[in-house]
């Protein structure tokens, strides 16, 4: 949104000079701009990344979430549009032989924690209540800005959840659970409040597909890592750190994303077609009945990146009382 | 009681009258069932396979590194110190040299109550965790003598090496306390009492946090060790949590020096059912004996009194290995001053892996069983499997007691005089028949 406003402001400055002589082409430009501003596409991207586990032996869930965080950041979503919920007790855990780092591969090539990580909900703030309040926007008045999901009706939201789960529930921090009906109702609230345009819901837990089985709000695309009755498995085990560092489903997603950047035209169908049950060791599921568009026409950057649509015009266009929008 | 009383008198139902008549005979089958149940326990059909209940342990998932030159140098340092100074001073100087907080505790105790007094010395060194608060602690203990009154100098030397290894690492989430005692279980008991603040005669000033788990090392003098033994019983039926025992057995197998329960390896799978039954029965009886008689159970036993899970790892000298006994004459038995600890790396790495798993824990052991019997390695019987035998036997006694109460007859027949009572009871029974 901000990008378009800046651009239009620049154009307005040029418009003043050309106002008298270009009334004819101005109409064409006006038409173009009207079409541009009335578009049905999303205009901004948000990401909500939730790790519902704490403790040292759940290192891999923190690594899953941080890997996704790095991916969406790399693809262009800024920290101000990412809500990261982590227990965050792993990087500085006394048991960590590599303090202040989190790795997702035994080769330890990328430090996911690094210098540039902004955790919004950390430690005991990652609760079911906070998560639902975040989604529905019913936060208390003194909630800081970085803990609010400031989406509008043209936002695409990528929600990623990982942790320990079961049939129709997900364990939050060893003390409470959220069930699939809660999330379904929260999403319906979001739809009624026009808080999203489309949601991509990805979940990597045991029996993950049950979590989105109860959704009923429109424009929600869901991907889960395992069917009911199946476990999701961890992938790499690091013998220096002494824990498993990544889960299989997330790992194979990240592997696909290594070939994707901001300019890529890969679609969701491409991503889903790379899922290989014999590698993931569980059956990933996709739920498309609530999603209006076709997967072949849905770009990955619609959810994972923050790609701005920019249209350059030759003529200036006045904004303000005389403008079309 | 109303059931018992209502059976008396003429209005009793046929069922109750039959119960009254035949209840004495019920107690014998019950006792027999209890006995048969006990006899069935060594039969492998009823055993369950062990499994890990505590997810936080992550046993054997980290690379072990014990055996580096600096660790073995600490052992040499201790050897040199032992030649010149007194034992307690030697240990204290070695611990202090590694940077541990040390203290020597002198105490006296009744070796034979009211007859023989003895004195003892404990030395301990605390390795403070660098990146954690000292709220919790682990204890690694060794006595100068083993439970069989052999010299445990190899155990103490390995302890020194482990202390050096631990002092070099930065990933401890809790303090580690290394204790050496010269009075076996009594010494550790005194040390623990002082640690908990319960002793005024021999107090400890250098202390750490609450103890989460303890491990005791026993290495009798030997040229080589062929395996390890795990001892997990305390006194009065207290046991270490089954997760702890399973974890130690698992990590020892990874280091190719398996720890067997009480040092007894499994019988071959091809042996007859009677051999397996007898081996299991012997294993169960061994545990029953240790728990029932409260006899000497190992240096770990005093910890269990304070609900601290503790086990003893004892090395099995190779010469005792029956297979190796054939070559006994060809082995030169080492005396107590061995230059190297045989299999130090394997045993040390087993203990290192145990320490890493204990380090990973967040709470004390609480997930797995506290009451169990282990008929064989990797198999367990939970309390629900063996207690019904005892319950059946007690039930048979209860039935007998109930029967005797019924025999008293109705209230009207009772009187203070035993003679009158007997006459009346006999008359009452004559009525019944």
XYZ file of C-alpha atoms in Angstrom, chain A residues 55-57 91-100 164 237-244, chain B residues 54-56 58 60-64 131-132 136 170-174 356 359-362:
44
model
C 11.934 -27.332 25.963
C 15.243 -28.523 24.668
C 14.067 -31.762 23.116
C 19.223 -20.650 21.406
C 20.390 -19.615 24.841
C 19.605 -22.892 26.569
C 22.551 -23.996 28.706
C 22.400 -27.351 26.941
C 23.178 -25.746 23.597
C 26.795 -26.374 22.658
C 26.568 -23.575 20.128
C 25.066 -20.787 22.160
C 22.904 -18.154 20.504
C 3.048 -31.790 18.902
C 19.702 -35.569 13.650
C 22.705 -33.571 14.725
C 25.119 -35.556 16.850
C 27.053 -32.508 17.998
C 24.052 -30.739 19.380
C 22.380 -34.000 20.377
C 18.869 -33.358 19.031
C 16.895 -33.688 15.840
C 10.623 -39.655 29.272
C 10.925 -37.793 25.968
C 13.383 -35.302 27.303
C 17.313 -38.276 24.264
C 22.636 -41.802 23.132
C 21.829 -39.046 20.663
C 24.954 -37.038 21.171
C 28.532 -37.795 20.282
C 30.592 -38.824 23.294
C 25.491 -20.983 31.992
C 22.881 -22.053 34.448
C 19.825 -28.442 40.666
C 29.973 -25.566 28.870
C 26.658 -27.255 28.266
C 25.742 -28.370 31.773
C 22.309 -27.232 32.829
C 22.946 -28.188 36.433
C 24.320 -35.917 29.033
C 21.507 -33.090 31.808
C 18.702 -33.030 29.249
C 16.088 -33.742 31.851
C 13.899 -30.919 33.015
